[in-house]
XYZ file of C-alpha atoms in Angstrom:
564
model
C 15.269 -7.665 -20.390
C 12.944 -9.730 -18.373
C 15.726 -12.144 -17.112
C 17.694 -9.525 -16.158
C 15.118 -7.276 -13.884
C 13.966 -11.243 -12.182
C 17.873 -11.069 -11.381
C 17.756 -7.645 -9.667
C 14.626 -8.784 -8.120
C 15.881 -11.598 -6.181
C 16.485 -11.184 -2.952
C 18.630 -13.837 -1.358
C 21.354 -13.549 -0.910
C 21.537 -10.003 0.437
C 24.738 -8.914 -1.274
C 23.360 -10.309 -4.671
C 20.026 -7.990 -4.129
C 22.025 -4.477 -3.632
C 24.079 -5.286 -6.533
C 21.535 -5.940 -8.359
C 20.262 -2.863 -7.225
C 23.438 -0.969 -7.974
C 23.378 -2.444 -11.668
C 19.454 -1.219 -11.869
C 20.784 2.067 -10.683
C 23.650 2.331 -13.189
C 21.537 1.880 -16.106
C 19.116 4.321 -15.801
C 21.713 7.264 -14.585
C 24.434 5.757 -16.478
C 24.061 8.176 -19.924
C 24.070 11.636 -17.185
C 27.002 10.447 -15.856
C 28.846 10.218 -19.000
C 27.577 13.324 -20.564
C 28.290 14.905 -17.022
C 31.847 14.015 -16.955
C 32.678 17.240 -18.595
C 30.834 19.161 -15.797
C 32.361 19.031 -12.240
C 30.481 19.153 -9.322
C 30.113 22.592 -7.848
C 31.368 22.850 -4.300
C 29.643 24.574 -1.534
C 31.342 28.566 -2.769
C 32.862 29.455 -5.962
C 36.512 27.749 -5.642
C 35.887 25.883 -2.641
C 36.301 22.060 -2.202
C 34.822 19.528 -4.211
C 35.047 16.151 -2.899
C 35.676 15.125 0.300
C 34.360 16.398 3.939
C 31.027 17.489 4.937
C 30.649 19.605 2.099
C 30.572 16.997 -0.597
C 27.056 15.739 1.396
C 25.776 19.785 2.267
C 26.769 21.142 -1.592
C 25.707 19.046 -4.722
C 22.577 18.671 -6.111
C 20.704 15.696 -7.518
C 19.817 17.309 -10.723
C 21.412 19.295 -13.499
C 24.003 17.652 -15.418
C 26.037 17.369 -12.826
C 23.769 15.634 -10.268
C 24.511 11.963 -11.762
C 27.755 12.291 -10.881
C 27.104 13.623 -7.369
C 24.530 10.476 -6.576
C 26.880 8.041 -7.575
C 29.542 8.014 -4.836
C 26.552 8.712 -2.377
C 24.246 6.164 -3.321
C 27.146 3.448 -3.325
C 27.258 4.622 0.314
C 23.750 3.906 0.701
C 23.622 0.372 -0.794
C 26.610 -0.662 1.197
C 25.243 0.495 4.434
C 21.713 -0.965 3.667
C 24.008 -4.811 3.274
C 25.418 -3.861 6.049
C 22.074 -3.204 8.212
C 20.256 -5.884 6.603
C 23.452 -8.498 7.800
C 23.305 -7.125 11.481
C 19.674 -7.367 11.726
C 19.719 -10.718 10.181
C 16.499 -11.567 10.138
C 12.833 -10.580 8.819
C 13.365 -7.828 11.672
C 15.665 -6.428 14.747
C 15.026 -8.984 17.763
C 14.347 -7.163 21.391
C 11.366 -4.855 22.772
C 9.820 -1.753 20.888
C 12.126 0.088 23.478
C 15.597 -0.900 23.371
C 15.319 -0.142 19.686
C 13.640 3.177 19.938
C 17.063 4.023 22.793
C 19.520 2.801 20.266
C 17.763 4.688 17.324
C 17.822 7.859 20.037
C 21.789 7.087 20.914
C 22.950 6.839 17.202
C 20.979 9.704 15.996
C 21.972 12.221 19.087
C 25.881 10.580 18.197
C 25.863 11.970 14.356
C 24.358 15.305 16.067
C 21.582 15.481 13.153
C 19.545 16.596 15.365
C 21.314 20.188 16.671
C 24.867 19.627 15.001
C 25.539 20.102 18.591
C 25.601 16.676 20.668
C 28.537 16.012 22.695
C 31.231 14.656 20.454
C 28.880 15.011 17.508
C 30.337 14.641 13.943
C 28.490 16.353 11.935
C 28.005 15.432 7.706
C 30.428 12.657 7.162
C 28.816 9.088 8.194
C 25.597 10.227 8.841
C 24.374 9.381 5.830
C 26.152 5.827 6.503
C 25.547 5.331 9.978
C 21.680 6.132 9.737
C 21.255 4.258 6.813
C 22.613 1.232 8.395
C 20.583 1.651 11.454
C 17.559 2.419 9.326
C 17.596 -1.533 7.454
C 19.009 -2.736 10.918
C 16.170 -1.159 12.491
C 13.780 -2.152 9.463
C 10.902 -5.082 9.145
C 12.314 -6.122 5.609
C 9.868 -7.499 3.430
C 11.375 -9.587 1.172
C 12.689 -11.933 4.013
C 9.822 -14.875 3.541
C 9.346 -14.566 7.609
C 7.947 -10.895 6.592
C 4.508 -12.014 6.148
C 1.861 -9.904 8.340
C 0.991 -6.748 6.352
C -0.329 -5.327 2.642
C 3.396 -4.139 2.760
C 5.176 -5.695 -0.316
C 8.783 -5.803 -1.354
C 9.002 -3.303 -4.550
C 11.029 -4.671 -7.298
C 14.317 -3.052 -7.695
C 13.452 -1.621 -11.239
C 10.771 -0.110 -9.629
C 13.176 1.670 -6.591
C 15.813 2.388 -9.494
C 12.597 4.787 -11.232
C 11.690 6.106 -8.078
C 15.257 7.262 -7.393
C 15.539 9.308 -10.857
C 11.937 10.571 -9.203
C 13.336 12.205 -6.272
C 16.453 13.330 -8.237
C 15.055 15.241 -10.013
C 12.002 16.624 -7.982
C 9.400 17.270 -10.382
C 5.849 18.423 -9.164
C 2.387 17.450 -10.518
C 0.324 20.270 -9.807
C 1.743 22.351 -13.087
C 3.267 21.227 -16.611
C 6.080 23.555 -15.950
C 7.052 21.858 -13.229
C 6.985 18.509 -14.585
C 6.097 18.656 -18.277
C 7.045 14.822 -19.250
C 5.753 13.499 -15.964
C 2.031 15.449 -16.950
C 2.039 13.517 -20.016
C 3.386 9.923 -18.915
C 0.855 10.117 -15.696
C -2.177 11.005 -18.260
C -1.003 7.792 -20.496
C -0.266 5.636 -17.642
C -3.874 6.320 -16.207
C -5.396 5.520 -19.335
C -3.591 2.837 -19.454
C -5.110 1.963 -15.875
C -8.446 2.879 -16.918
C -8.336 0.348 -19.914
C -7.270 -2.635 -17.487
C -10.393 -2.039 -15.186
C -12.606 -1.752 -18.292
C -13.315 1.804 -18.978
C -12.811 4.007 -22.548
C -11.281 7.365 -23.514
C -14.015 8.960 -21.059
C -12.168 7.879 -17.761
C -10.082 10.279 -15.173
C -7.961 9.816 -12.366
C -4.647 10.662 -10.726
C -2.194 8.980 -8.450
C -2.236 8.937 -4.895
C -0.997 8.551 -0.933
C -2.727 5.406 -1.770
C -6.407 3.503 -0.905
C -7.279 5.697 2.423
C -6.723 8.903 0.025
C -8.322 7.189 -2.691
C -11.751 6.022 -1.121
C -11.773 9.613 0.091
C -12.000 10.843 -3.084
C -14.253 8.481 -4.200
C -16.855 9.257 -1.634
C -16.415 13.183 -1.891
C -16.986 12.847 -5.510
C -20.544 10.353 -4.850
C -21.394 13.262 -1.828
C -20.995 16.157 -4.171
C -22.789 14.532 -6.863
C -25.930 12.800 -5.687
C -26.057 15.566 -2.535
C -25.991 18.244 -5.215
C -29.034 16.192 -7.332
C -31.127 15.672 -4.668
C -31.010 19.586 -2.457
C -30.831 21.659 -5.646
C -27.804 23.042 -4.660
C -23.508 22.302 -5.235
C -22.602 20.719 -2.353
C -18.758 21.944 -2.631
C -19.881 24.820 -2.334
C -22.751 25.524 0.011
C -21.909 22.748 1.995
C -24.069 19.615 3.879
C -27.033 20.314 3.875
C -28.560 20.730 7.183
C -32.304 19.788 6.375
C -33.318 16.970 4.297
C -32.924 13.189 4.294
C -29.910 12.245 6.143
C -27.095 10.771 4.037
C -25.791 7.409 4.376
C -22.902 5.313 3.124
C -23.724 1.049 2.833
C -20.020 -0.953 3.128
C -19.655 -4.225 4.247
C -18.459 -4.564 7.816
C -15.340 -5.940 6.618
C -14.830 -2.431 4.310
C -11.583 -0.878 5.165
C -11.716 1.619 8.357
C -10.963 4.729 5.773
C -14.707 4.963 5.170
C -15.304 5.819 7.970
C -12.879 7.818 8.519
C -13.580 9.621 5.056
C -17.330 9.603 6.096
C -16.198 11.639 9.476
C -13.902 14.197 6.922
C -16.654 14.432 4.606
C -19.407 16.295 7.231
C -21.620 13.303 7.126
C -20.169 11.659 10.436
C -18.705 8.616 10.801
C -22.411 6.947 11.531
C -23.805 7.579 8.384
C -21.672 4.573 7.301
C -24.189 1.526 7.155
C -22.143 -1.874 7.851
C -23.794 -4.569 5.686
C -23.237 -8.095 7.136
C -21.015 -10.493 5.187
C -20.377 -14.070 4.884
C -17.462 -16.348 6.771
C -14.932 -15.296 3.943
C -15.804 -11.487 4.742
C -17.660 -11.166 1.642
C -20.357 -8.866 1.636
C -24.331 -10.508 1.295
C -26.155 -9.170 -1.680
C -29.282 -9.699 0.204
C -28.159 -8.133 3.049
C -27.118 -4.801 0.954
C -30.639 -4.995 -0.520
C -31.963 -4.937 2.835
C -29.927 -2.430 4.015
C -30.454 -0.572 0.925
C -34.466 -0.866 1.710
C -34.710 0.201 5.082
C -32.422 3.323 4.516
C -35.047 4.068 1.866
C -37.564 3.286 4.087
C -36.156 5.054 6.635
C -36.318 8.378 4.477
C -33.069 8.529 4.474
C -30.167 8.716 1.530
C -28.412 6.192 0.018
C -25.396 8.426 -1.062
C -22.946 5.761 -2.148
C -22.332 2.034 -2.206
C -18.487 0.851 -1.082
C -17.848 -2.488 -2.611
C -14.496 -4.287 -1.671
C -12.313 -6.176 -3.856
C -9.934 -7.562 -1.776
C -10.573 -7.204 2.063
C -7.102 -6.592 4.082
C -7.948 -9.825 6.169
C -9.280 -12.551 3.900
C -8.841 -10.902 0.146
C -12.650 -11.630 -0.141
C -14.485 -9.532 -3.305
C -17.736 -8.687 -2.817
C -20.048 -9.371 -5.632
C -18.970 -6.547 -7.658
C -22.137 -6.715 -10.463
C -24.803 -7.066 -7.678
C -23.579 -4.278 -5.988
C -23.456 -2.354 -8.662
C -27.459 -3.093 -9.751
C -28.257 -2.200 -6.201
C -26.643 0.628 -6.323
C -28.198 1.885 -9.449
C -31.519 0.715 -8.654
C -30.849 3.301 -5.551
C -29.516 6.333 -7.675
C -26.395 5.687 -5.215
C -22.322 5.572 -6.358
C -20.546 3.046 -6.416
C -17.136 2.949 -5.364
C -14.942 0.123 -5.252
C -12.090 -0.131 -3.016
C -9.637 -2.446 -4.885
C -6.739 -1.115 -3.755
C -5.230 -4.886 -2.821
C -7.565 -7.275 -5.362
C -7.159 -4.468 -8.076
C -4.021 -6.635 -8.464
C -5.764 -9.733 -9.686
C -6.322 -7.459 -12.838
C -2.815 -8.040 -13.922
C -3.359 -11.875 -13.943
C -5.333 -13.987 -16.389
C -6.221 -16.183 -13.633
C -7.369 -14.157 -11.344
C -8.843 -10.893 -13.337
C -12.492 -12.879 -13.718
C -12.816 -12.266 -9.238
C -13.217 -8.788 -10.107
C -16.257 -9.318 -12.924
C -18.474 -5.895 -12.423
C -15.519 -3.861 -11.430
C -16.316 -2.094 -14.920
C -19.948 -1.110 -13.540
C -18.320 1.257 -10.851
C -18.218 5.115 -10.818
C -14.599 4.999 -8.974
C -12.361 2.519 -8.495
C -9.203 2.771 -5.653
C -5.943 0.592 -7.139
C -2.545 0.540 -5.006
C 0.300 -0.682 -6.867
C 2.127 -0.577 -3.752
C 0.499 -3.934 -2.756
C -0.279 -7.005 -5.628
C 2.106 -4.167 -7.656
C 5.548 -4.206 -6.416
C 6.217 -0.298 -6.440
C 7.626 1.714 -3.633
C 5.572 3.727 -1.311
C 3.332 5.518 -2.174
C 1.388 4.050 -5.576
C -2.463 4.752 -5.059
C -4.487 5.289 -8.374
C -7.751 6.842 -7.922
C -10.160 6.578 -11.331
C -13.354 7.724 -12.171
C -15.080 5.933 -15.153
C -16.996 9.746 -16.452
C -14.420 12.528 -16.183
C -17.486 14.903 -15.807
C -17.991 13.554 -12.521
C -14.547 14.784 -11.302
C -16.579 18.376 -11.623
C -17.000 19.667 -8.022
C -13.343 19.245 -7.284
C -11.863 21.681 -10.431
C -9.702 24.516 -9.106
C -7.810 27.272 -11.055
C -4.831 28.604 -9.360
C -3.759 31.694 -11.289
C 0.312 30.947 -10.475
C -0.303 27.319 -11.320
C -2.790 26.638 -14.078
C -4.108 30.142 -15.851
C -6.979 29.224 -18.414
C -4.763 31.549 -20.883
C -2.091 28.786 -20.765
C -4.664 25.893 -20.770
C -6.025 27.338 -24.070
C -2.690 27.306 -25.729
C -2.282 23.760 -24.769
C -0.534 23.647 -21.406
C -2.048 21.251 -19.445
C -2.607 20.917 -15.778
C -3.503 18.078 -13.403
C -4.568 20.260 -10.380
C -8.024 19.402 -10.595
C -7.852 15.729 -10.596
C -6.101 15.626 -7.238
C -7.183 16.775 -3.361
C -3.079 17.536 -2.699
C -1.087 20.632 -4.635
C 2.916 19.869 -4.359
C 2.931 15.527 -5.821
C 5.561 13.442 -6.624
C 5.804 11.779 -9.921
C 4.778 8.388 -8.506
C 3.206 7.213 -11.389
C 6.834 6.850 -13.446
C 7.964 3.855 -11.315
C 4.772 2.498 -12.526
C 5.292 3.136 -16.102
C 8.604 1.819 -15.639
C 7.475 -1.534 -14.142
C 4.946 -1.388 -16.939
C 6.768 -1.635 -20.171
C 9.769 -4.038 -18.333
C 7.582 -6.727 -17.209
C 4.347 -5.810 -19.222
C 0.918 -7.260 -17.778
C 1.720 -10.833 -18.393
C 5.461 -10.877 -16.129
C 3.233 -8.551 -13.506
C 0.672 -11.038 -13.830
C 3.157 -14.236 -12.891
C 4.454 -12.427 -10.067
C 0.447 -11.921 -8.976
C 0.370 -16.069 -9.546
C 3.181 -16.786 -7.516
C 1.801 -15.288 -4.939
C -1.669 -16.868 -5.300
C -0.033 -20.307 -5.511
C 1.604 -19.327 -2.194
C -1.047 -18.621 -0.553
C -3.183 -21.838 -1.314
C 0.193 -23.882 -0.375
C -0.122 -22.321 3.071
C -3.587 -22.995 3.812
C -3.094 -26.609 3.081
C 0.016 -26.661 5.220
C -2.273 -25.045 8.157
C -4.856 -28.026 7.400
C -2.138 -30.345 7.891
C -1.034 -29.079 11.278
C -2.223 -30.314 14.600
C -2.138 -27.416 16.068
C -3.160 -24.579 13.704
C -6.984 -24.236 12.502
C -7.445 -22.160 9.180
C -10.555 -19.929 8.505
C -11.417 -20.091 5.218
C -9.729 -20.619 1.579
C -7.697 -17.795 0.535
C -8.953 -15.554 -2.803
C -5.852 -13.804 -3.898
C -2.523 -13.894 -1.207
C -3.702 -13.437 2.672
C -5.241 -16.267 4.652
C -6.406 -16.114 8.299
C -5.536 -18.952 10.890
C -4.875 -19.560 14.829
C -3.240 -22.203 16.805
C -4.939 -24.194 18.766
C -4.091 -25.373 22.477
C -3.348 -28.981 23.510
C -4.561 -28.108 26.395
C -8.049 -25.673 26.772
C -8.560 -24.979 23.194
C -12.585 -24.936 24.076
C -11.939 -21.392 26.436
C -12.264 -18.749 23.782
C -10.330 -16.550 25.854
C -7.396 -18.362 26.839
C -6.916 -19.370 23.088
C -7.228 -15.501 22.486
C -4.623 -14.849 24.283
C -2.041 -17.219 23.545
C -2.154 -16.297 19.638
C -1.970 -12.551 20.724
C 1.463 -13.454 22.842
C 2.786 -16.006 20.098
C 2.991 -13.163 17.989
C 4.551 -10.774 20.122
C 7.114 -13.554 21.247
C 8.373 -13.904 17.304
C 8.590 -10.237 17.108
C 10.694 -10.184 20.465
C 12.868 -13.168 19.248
C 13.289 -11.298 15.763
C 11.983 -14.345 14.126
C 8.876 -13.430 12.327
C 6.187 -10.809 11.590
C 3.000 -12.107 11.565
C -0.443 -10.312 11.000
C -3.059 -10.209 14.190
C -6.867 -9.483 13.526
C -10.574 -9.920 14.558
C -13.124 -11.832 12.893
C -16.564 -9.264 13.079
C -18.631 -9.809 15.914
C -18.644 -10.001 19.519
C -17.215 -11.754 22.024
C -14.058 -13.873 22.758
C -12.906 -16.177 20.433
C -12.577 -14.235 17.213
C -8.580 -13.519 17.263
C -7.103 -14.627 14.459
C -3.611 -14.945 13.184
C -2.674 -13.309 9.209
C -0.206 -14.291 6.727
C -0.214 -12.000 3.612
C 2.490 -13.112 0.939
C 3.466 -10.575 -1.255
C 7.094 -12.064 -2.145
C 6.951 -14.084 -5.414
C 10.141 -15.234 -4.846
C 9.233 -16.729 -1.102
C 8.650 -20.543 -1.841
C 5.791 -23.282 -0.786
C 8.644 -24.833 1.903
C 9.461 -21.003 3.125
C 5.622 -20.640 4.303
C 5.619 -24.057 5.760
C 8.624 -23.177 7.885
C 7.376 -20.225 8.986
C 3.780 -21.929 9.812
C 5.802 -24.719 12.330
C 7.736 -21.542 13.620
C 4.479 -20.080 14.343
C 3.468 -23.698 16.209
C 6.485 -23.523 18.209
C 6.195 -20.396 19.433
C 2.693 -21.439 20.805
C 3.662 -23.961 22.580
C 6.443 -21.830 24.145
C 3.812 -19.447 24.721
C 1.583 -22.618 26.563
C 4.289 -24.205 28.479
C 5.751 -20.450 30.034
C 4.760 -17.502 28.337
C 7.707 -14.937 28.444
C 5.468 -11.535 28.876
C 4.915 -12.795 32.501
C 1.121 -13.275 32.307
C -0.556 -16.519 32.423
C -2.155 -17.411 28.833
């Protein structure tokens, strides 16, 4: 079973991928179809057509036993138009300015008149469904092309897209069991499940989310209501922020995800209550800095509400020192939440689990199996390691979860999450789960490691590119250097700003742009984050002397008409 989801999983060439994706696809509908073969599609009125025309795309539905059947015919149209978008863009994605695509994606959508059903010379239904996919994967940065290489944004494995389609086929809803009564109880396994890997027993809660920005969120609501709520007297979710008292503050590293902030700002506590702790050059946060930080908040008279410890920063991968975070933290009667939502990854390898020693010491944890996991948009996990503490945030909805129907043994998962209406995104998980197990996820986690640490040394190697630091798990930072004025900050600044626009004009590569913390010129740096396991060493290499190239192009006559 494993050889035969690595072959649906590989990516070149492009044909080979969608058929692989088409045999994926067959498998898991293939029993509906049979056992709908009996059942004809209804058309769109009792005795009106059933194939052909707009009405075969307005009528069917996905479900039922005779929504196999209607998929079928559709999603070969989809698989053929994706080839055929991927072939036309031909490349990691479409060359030219933001512009010219954004008119051509305005031209083609006003020509199918999807818009109105009334453009001039619209047709309406038929081809749409062709014609946009096509321009959608023309249109697309495709990561599984190894030039793909800039963001957390990972190809999912086609097992994984083959579960999410039976997802949205059938529609179910997490916020009652009689909307999705197998999905409730496959969610609840698969989070213990979860809960296991990061170290925690039977006593653990979570639920699935948007993914880590959703996910920290919850994290620090949870640490507001419950050490707010210790300290004032009073339930926070209910009364609100206090307005007296010692102000609250939040202590992450200054290379902690923007969301905390941002949750911080959504929480009532402001987006200054967030305390950035200094870190080291791999953007790892300083214990003694935290307990500094920790001391004059304290000192200050002021609340130490949570600790956010990172495991896996988007720039570097750097883990902050997950066990003295978490005796900081405790020493401080604050939470601790760790954002793992990239690193939580190195949990699935035997290799790299031992980065995140401590992660069992948290109160919350933020995983995304959408990054180091392979799964399609969106697969956040959000855990807690008491289920008590998920307290402040339990709702009863009579329509949705009555307490009559909860004592008879219906149970609900409203009260784990912030959202009502949710997908089912934790069965591509599962799925992925029991077909690869820990130890195939775990390779695919290696592979990528191993990339990584080929790339840095092929940076090392180069003239003309400088690299940061070591990687930890798959990203690595880097800039080209100038043979000419590589000691003015700013004009090296510049050019590896305008390299990287130049591949993404040219259609050549996407590559990842960031700032080192601090001030000043000099701190841009260039990102490569491999998430393909099937990208090889010589793949990064070529795209590292692409990179080069365009620098020097950039040097000798930058194209954007200003002078680097």
């Amino acid at each position: 079973m494993r050889e035969s989801v690595y072959e649906v999983c590989e990516p070149h060439p492009a044909d080979g991928a969608f058929e692989g994706l088409v045999g994926a696809v067959d498998g898991a509908l293939g029993g509906a179809v049979d056992g709908a073969a009996a059942h004809p599609v209804p058309g769109p009125r009792a005795g009106g057509p059933r194939t052909g025309g707009p009405e075969r795309y307005a009528a069917p539905l996905s479900g039922g036993t005779g929504g196999a059947a209607a998929l079928r015919p559709l999603l070969d149209e989809v698989l053929t138009a994706l080839a055929a978008g991927a072939g036309r863009r031909g490349g990691p994605v479409p060359a030219g300015l933001p512009g010219e695509l954004a008119a051509r994606v305005a031209r083609e959508y006003a020509a199918d008149g999807t818009r109105t059903g009334t453009g001039a010379g619209a047709v309406t239904g038929d081809g749409a469904l062709s014609r946009l996919t096509e321009l959608l994967a023309y249109g697309s940065a495709d990561p599984a092309d190894p030039s793909c290489a800039a963001h957390l944004h990972c190809p999912p494995l086609a097992v994984a897209v083959a579960a999410d389609l039976a997802v949205s086929a059938l529609n179910p809803s997490q916020d009652s069991w009689d909307q999705a009564p197998a999905a409730t109880a496959l969610e609840t396994l698969l989070l213990a499940e979860l809960a296991e890997l990061v170290g925690w027993d039977e006593q653990a809660a979570g639920v699935l989310t948007s993914g880590g920005t959703e996910s920290n969120l919850m994290g620090l609501m949870l640490a507001r209501d419950r050490v707010l709520t210790r300290a004032g007297g009073e339930q926070v979710e209910l009364a609100g922020v206090p307005r007296t008292g010692p102000r609250p503050r939040i202590l992450a590293s200054a290379a902690a995800h923007f969301s905390v902030q941002r949750a911080a700002a959504l929480l009532g506590l402001g987006e200054d209550a967030v305390v950035p702790v200094a870190v080291d050059r791999e953007l790892r946060m300083a214990p003694d800095a935290l307990a500094g930080a920790l001391a004059a908040v304290a000192a200050a008279g002021e609340l130490p509400v949570a600790v956010v410890a990172t495991a896996g920063t988007t720039d570097t991968g750097a883990v902050d020192p997950l066990r003295a975070c978490a005796a900081l933290a405790a020493e401080y009667g604050a939470w601790l939440h760790v954002d793992a939502a990239y690193g939580g990854g190195a949990l699935l390898s035997d290799r790299l689990a031992p980065l995140l020693d401590g992660i069992e010491l948290a109160d919350s944890v933020s995983l995304d199996w959408h990054k180091l996991g392979w799964q399609p948009v969106a697969a956040g996990v959000f855990l807690v390691r008491r289920a008590e503490t998920y307290a402040s945030l339990a709702r009863r909805a009579v329509y949705l979860n009555p307490a009559d129907d909860e004592e008879a043994g219906y149970p609900s998962l409203l009260g784990l999450s912030l959202r009502t209406t949710r997908r089912a995104d934790a069965f591509p998980i599962a799925v992925t789960l029991r077909t690869l197990g820990r130890a195939g996820l775990g390779r695919l986690v290696d592979a990528c490691h191993e990339l990584a640490l080929a790339g840095a040394a092929a940076v090392r190697d180069h003239p003309r590119l400088e690299l940061h630091c070591d990687p930890v798990l798959s990203a690595f930072l880097f800039r080209y250097l100038p043979e000419r004025g590589a000691d003015d900050p700013e004009r090296v600044d510049r050019l590896n700003a305008a390299l990287r626009r130049r591949l993404l004009r040219e259609g050549r590569a996407v590559v990842g742009r960031t700032e080192l913390p601090g001030e000043g010129p000099g701190r841009v740096r260039l990102k490569l984050t491999l998430l393909n396991p099937h990208t090889t060493a010589a793949d990064v290499e070529r795209l590292l002397h692409t990179v080069a190239a365009a620098g020097e192009a950039e040097e000798n006559g930058p194209a954007e008409g200003t002078a680097p």
